[in-house]
């Protein structure tokens, strides 16, 4: 009887999805949706479709360039990456109900091998990001010099660390020049803003408006500016003196301009080599092991970060339903030899062999395993949305993992349909127990 009831419940829901959306709206009405995505979620495109169909509440202004942020990863040192944005989400729990969380990051392909898989191991210890602090004054000439200084001085630095900074997940930073890349901007704070107000940074072809707090001194101003997010592809580094650096991931459009508007803030900006960070991470559990050298490392695997992310979310948001979102992934050269069929579709076997596609297969396997380890759901949008090698041209452009609008809309429709049908089935099962 259970199988028969479940089948009819789903069949009825499928009918309602096509003819009357009010059933969906009633079931998920009042639930809130939150997404921790890279660029595949920071434009709010598929979420809009999902919420129209499901009745979920969504806050696009909180999501775009905040909870979802293009060009970021789950790497340990990326403060506006998945880990940092998870902290932003938890900070909202006293102001908003957190019901449904969907997570995706395809930029973690940069840490995935097409043969061995995701960086690290499922057995790695969980690690969750804390805060950063620059441990020196000025910029080293190379990574080797930064690392050498760290190794020579770390014991002293740890001994002199203020007690309030001795927390799990914290990091010390040692800035250095990357002489192979001239995509940087050295920004010196000449005079802080006494009254605060809005300031405008011109980041290449884009603008970034920030509201700077009043009453900060020179060091506070530098720290604050270095902690801001300036857009996809941009990184900011606190140099530990009276300056910080902003760098772009490519040389084109990498220059920064500044308009103080009515703030009174004075900056001096000069072009420079790209500035990067040598980082050492605290892997101890609490302040009691802060000065133990074995509790410091310059390598945190993505697997450690994934596990730390899930433990952090489940501990701080125990009532939220967490799902890993598996999007359609299409990132290869449509004109590559052997991938296209005579009718314009693509050979699925050849597509899977393409470099980024083979990495995606391994990354998605790891994300599914992670979800299983922590009892999270998996939204198999890629498998169920109807987008694939037979019609990639309709929904994607060559060598571009971002779908056309029709692709985003199909994701939202598929996700809403499957989520609601799953809920109806689960509710039917519970009624029969």
XYZ file of C-alpha atoms in Angstrom:
433
model
C 0.000 0.000 0.000
C 2.877 2.377 0.783
C 4.342 2.154 -2.727
C 0.946 2.695 -4.283
C 0.201 5.738 -2.110
C 3.641 7.230 -2.740
C 3.259 6.799 -6.495
C -0.130 8.489 -6.578
C 1.112 11.343 -4.351
C 3.947 12.064 -6.757
C 1.741 11.641 -9.817
C -0.739 14.135 -8.381
C 2.058 16.574 -7.641
C 3.420 16.281 -11.166
C -0.025 17.118 -12.487
C -0.347 20.094 -10.174
C 3.116 21.370 -11.134
C 1.963 21.587 -14.724
C -1.503 22.991 -14.170
C -1.773 24.717 -10.805
C 1.195 26.153 -8.885
C -0.820 26.929 -5.761
C -0.125 23.446 -4.389
C 3.584 24.143 -4.436
C 3.136 27.587 -2.970
C 1.105 26.229 -0.084
C 3.651 23.580 0.761
C 6.785 25.781 0.884
C 5.132 29.100 1.664
C 6.982 30.847 4.490
C 10.169 28.778 4.138
C 13.360 30.749 3.492
C 15.966 29.869 0.870
C 19.658 30.723 1.284
C 22.387 29.944 -1.235
C 26.154 29.740 -0.744
C 27.297 29.815 -4.382
C 30.008 31.161 -6.624
C 29.061 32.994 -9.847
C 26.464 30.331 -10.682
C 24.302 31.794 -7.917
C 25.319 35.406 -7.361
C 23.055 36.829 -10.094
C 19.905 35.461 -8.418
C 18.642 34.104 -11.750
C 17.710 30.493 -10.979
C 16.638 31.316 -7.411
C 13.980 33.650 -8.753
C 12.429 30.842 -10.802
C 12.694 28.395 -7.913
C 10.886 30.740 -5.529
C 8.153 31.573 -8.016
C 7.390 27.870 -8.316
C 7.909 26.741 -4.733
C 6.700 29.725 -2.709
C 10.014 30.062 -0.841
C 11.124 33.442 0.473
C 14.458 34.666 -0.885
C 16.467 37.816 -0.177
C 18.307 38.746 -3.386
C 20.020 41.788 -1.881
C 21.555 39.633 0.859
C 22.584 36.948 -1.600
C 24.249 38.870 -4.429
C 27.916 39.672 -3.705
C 27.351 38.651 -0.086
C 26.251 35.066 0.517
C 26.989 34.134 -3.095
C 30.062 35.592 -4.735
C 31.543 34.940 -8.162
C 35.186 34.055 -8.604
C 35.598 32.581 -5.115
C 36.433 29.104 -3.839
C 36.346 27.090 -0.612
C 40.081 27.577 -0.038
C 41.057 28.211 3.586
C 42.502 31.704 3.087
C 39.722 33.192 0.904
C 37.747 35.385 3.272
C 34.834 35.904 0.866
C 34.874 32.258 -0.201
C 32.442 29.568 0.869
C 33.759 29.489 4.458
C 33.623 33.241 4.984
C 30.161 33.481 3.483
C 28.943 30.658 5.712
C 29.915 32.843 8.667
C 27.860 35.685 7.166
C 24.867 33.364 6.909
C 25.140 32.207 10.519
C 25.348 35.852 11.612
C 21.857 36.356 10.120
C 20.165 33.658 12.203
C 18.929 36.070 14.878
C 17.311 38.305 12.251
C 15.931 35.772 9.751
C 14.736 32.175 9.851
C 17.239 29.906 8.092
C 15.235 27.007 6.638
C 16.853 25.760 3.409
C 20.541 26.135 2.502
C 21.842 25.184 -0.943
C 25.599 25.028 -1.555
C 27.639 24.900 -4.751
C 31.146 25.896 -5.780
C 32.502 24.870 -9.158
C 35.621 27.036 -8.728
C 36.924 24.280 -6.464
C 37.827 22.614 -9.757
C 41.068 24.559 -9.327
C 41.879 22.172 -6.464
C 40.743 19.012 -8.243
C 42.806 16.529 -10.241
C 41.004 14.711 -13.084
C 42.470 11.401 -11.875
C 43.026 11.603 -8.105
C 40.116 13.933 -7.325
C 39.660 16.725 -4.792
C 42.644 18.092 -2.854
C 43.134 16.153 0.365
C 41.244 13.154 1.714
C 37.831 12.464 3.279
C 39.813 11.411 6.356
C 41.368 14.877 6.828
C 40.551 16.714 10.049
C 37.791 19.364 9.760
C 38.990 22.977 9.759
C 36.841 26.106 9.800
C 38.076 29.573 8.952
C 38.573 32.142 11.686
C 40.200 35.535 11.065
C 43.402 36.811 9.458
C 46.131 38.998 10.847
C 49.245 40.333 9.118
C 52.294 39.363 11.156
C 54.904 41.779 9.760
C 55.325 45.297 8.406
C 55.745 45.639 4.654
C 55.962 43.301 1.675
C 58.600 40.613 1.130
C 60.336 40.358 -2.238
C 59.300 36.728 -2.777
C 57.327 33.844 -1.320
C 60.602 32.214 -0.239
C 61.548 35.269 1.809
C 58.100 35.443 3.413
C 58.227 31.762 4.359
C 61.776 32.090 5.712
C 60.757 35.033 7.928
C 57.729 33.113 9.202
C 59.745 30.050 10.151
C 62.386 32.139 11.915
C 59.972 34.379 13.836
C 56.792 32.364 14.383
C 57.568 31.379 17.981
C 58.042 35.015 18.932
C 54.922 36.067 17.029
C 52.812 33.448 18.809
C 54.222 34.416 22.180
C 53.322 38.073 21.581
C 49.862 37.385 20.184
C 47.056 39.133 22.125
C 44.901 36.646 23.996
C 41.750 37.659 22.132
C 43.241 36.542 18.796
C 44.154 33.047 20.014
C 41.202 31.212 18.517
C 40.646 28.135 16.358
C 40.861 28.732 12.631
C 42.913 31.929 12.828
C 45.729 32.700 10.406
C 48.872 34.770 10.182
C 49.707 36.440 6.869
C 53.081 37.411 5.388
C 52.633 39.509 2.193
C 55.020 39.095 -0.725
C 55.424 40.335 -4.288
C 54.767 37.980 -7.178
C 57.316 39.316 -9.659
C 55.756 37.305 -12.489
C 52.536 39.337 -12.339
C 52.090 43.115 -12.591
C 48.385 43.262 -11.792
C 48.629 45.029 -8.430
C 47.846 48.401 -6.883
C 49.680 49.672 -3.801
C 47.300 51.831 -1.725
C 48.669 54.006 1.046
C 46.332 55.608 3.572
C 47.364 59.276 3.865
C 44.539 60.541 6.025
C 41.591 58.642 7.547
C 37.997 59.787 7.372
C 36.858 61.535 10.541
C 33.173 61.787 9.662
C 32.820 58.609 7.575
C 30.634 58.370 4.500
C 30.613 56.803 1.071
C 33.710 56.305 -1.066
C 33.968 54.981 -4.622
C 36.610 52.633 -6.006
C 36.873 52.172 -9.754
C 37.914 48.551 -10.229
C 38.957 48.282 -13.863
C 35.700 48.930 -15.712
C 33.471 48.540 -12.649
C 32.695 50.672 -9.612
C 32.506 49.650 -5.972
C 30.787 51.932 -3.448
C 31.753 51.428 0.201
C 30.383 53.109 3.323
C 33.345 53.791 5.562
C 32.678 54.120 9.316
C 33.454 57.386 11.098
C 36.172 57.912 13.670
C 38.678 55.264 12.611
C 42.391 55.928 12.925
C 44.988 55.230 10.275
C 45.591 51.592 11.205
C 41.901 50.844 11.655
C 41.170 52.404 8.270
C 43.820 50.283 6.565
C 42.548 47.113 8.256
C 38.967 47.927 7.300
C 39.770 48.694 3.667
C 41.877 45.543 3.344
C 38.987 43.433 4.675
C 36.493 44.613 2.060
C 35.500 42.655 -1.051
C 36.153 44.517 -4.278
C 34.571 42.211 -6.843
C 35.136 38.914 -8.615
C 38.783 38.344 -9.452
C 40.077 41.017 -7.041
C 42.052 40.270 -3.871
C 43.039 42.659 -1.081
C 46.058 42.164 1.196
C 46.882 44.055 4.400
C 50.575 44.952 4.126
C 50.969 45.555 7.863
C 52.375 49.089 7.502
C 50.361 52.121 6.392
C 49.202 50.450 3.190
C 47.315 47.611 1.620
C 47.323 46.154 -1.893
C 44.574 45.248 -4.342
C 45.377 42.909 -7.234
C 43.392 41.537 -10.177
C 43.695 38.011 -11.513
C 44.697 39.199 -15.010
C 46.639 42.204 -16.288
C 43.787 43.597 -18.391
C 41.630 46.174 -16.539
C 43.642 45.766 -13.336
C 44.066 49.438 -12.369
C 42.226 51.002 -9.434
C 40.887 54.547 -9.185
C 39.445 56.297 -6.144
C 36.865 59.015 -5.453
C 36.603 60.054 -1.764
C 33.187 61.625 -2.453
C 32.259 63.470 0.766
C 34.209 61.251 3.200
C 37.475 63.163 3.463
C 39.470 59.922 3.123
C 42.819 60.441 1.382
C 44.626 57.612 -0.411
C 47.695 57.352 -2.614
C 47.448 54.663 -5.313
C 50.359 53.412 -7.427
C 50.599 50.400 -9.717
C 52.776 47.542 -8.459
C 53.481 43.844 -8.908
C 50.749 41.557 -7.651
C 50.840 41.041 -3.878
C 50.056 37.566 -2.544
C 49.976 35.997 0.906
C 52.086 33.340 2.525
C 49.722 32.038 5.212
C 50.236 29.869 8.260
C 47.101 28.332 9.791
C 46.281 27.431 13.374
C 44.872 23.888 13.488
C 44.545 23.631 17.266
C 41.125 23.375 18.887
C 41.488 26.283 21.322
C 43.911 28.796 22.847
C 45.575 26.162 25.027
C 47.580 24.879 22.045
C 48.266 28.277 20.423
C 52.034 28.206 21.029
C 52.557 24.567 20.035
C 54.425 24.564 16.731
C 52.822 21.279 15.678
C 49.495 23.145 15.628
C 50.605 25.421 12.777
C 50.757 24.542 9.086
C 50.918 26.299 5.739
C 48.599 23.766 4.062
C 44.886 23.153 4.655
C 43.208 20.781 2.197
C 39.879 21.521 0.545
C 38.553 18.331 2.106
C 39.397 19.780 5.542
C 37.562 22.971 4.610
C 34.544 21.048 3.299
C 34.264 19.074 6.520
C 34.779 22.189 8.629
C 32.053 23.954 6.646
C 29.518 21.187 7.230
C 30.298 20.874 10.929
C 30.041 24.641 11.360
C 26.665 24.860 9.604
C 25.122 21.849 11.312
C 26.299 23.031 14.730
C 25.145 26.641 14.340
C 22.017 26.025 12.241
C 20.779 22.631 13.484
C 17.238 23.068 12.158
C 18.238 24.086 8.629
C 17.988 21.637 5.730
C 21.287 21.600 3.813
C 21.597 20.543 0.178
C 24.517 20.337 -2.226
C 23.403 21.608 -5.613
C 24.790 19.746 -8.655
C 24.447 22.135 -11.615
C 24.754 21.354 -15.295
C 28.428 21.801 -16.096
C 29.573 22.685 -19.603
C 33.049 24.174 -19.937
C 34.877 23.008 -23.054
C 35.715 24.172 -26.557
C 32.770 23.358 -28.811
C 35.238 23.190 -31.730
C 37.653 20.773 -30.039
C 38.497 17.774 -32.275
C 36.098 14.878 -31.937
C 33.564 16.398 -29.522
C 30.828 17.370 -32.021
C 28.480 14.981 -33.773
C 27.366 15.622 -37.370
C 23.979 16.904 -36.163
C 25.598 19.578 -33.950
C 25.113 17.733 -30.659
C 28.099 16.501 -28.673
C 29.542 13.056 -28.114
C 29.012 12.403 -24.414
C 32.045 10.148 -24.052
C 34.338 12.708 -25.699
C 32.871 15.533 -23.627
C 33.681 13.668 -20.404
C 37.322 13.491 -21.508
C 37.679 17.271 -21.815
C 39.941 18.713 -19.061
C 37.423 20.781 -17.117
C 34.622 18.247 -17.586
C 36.770 15.432 -16.177
C 37.642 17.619 -13.187
C 33.952 18.358 -12.621
C 33.168 14.636 -12.527
C 35.702 14.177 -9.710
C 34.649 17.325 -7.825
C 30.954 16.433 -7.919
C 31.798 12.924 -6.663
C 33.562 14.473 -3.670
C 30.686 16.836 -2.944
C 28.182 13.973 -3.049
C 30.350 11.961 -0.668
C 30.593 14.947 1.677
C 26.807 15.314 1.683
C 26.445 11.625 2.521
C 28.963 11.892 5.375
C 26.981 14.704 7.032
C 23.448 13.632 6.203
C 22.846 16.493 3.763
C 20.717 16.251 0.642
C 21.934 16.308 -2.947
C 19.977 18.157 -5.627
C 20.785 16.364 -8.862
C 19.874 19.251 -11.112
C 22.478 18.230 -13.712
C 20.944 14.789 -14.053
C 17.294 15.861 -14.079
C 17.008 19.253 -15.748
C 17.179 17.950 -19.294
C 20.366 19.804 -20.235
C 23.154 17.644 -21.624
C 25.500 17.012 -24.525
C 22.528 16.612 -26.864
C 21.474 20.259 -26.351
C 24.409 22.096 -24.709
C 24.436 24.636 -27.539
C 20.934 25.756 -26.571
C 21.875 26.541 -22.979
C 25.635 27.313 -22.971
C 28.288 29.081 -24.991
C 31.618 27.512 -25.830
C 34.189 27.529 -22.982
C 31.783 29.307 -20.631
C 30.442 27.448 -17.556
C 27.770 30.112 -16.987
C 24.434 29.132 -18.553
C 22.369 31.374 -20.754
C 19.211 32.685 -19.086
C 17.210 29.727 -20.383
C 19.602 27.415 -18.542
C 19.226 29.243 -15.237
C 15.449 29.148 -15.601
C 15.540 25.416 -16.260
C 17.659 24.865 -13.146
C 15.125 26.728 -11.012
C 12.194 24.863 -12.474
C 13.856 21.464 -12.058
C 14.966 22.155 -8.504
C 11.542 23.358 -7.388
C 9.798 20.397 -8.984
C 12.057 17.754 -7.486
C 12.252 19.392 -4.067
C 8.484 19.594 -3.720
C 7.886 16.102 -5.082
C 10.451 14.715 -2.628
C 8.740 16.549 0.227
C 5.330 15.226 -0.765
C 6.708 11.698 -0.922
C 8.392 12.049 2.457
C 5.217 13.394 4.019
C 3.202 10.535 2.561
C 5.713 8.031 3.954
C 5.498 9.569 7.420
C 1.692 9.375 7.413
C 1.826 5.631 6.785
C 4.342 4.793 9.529
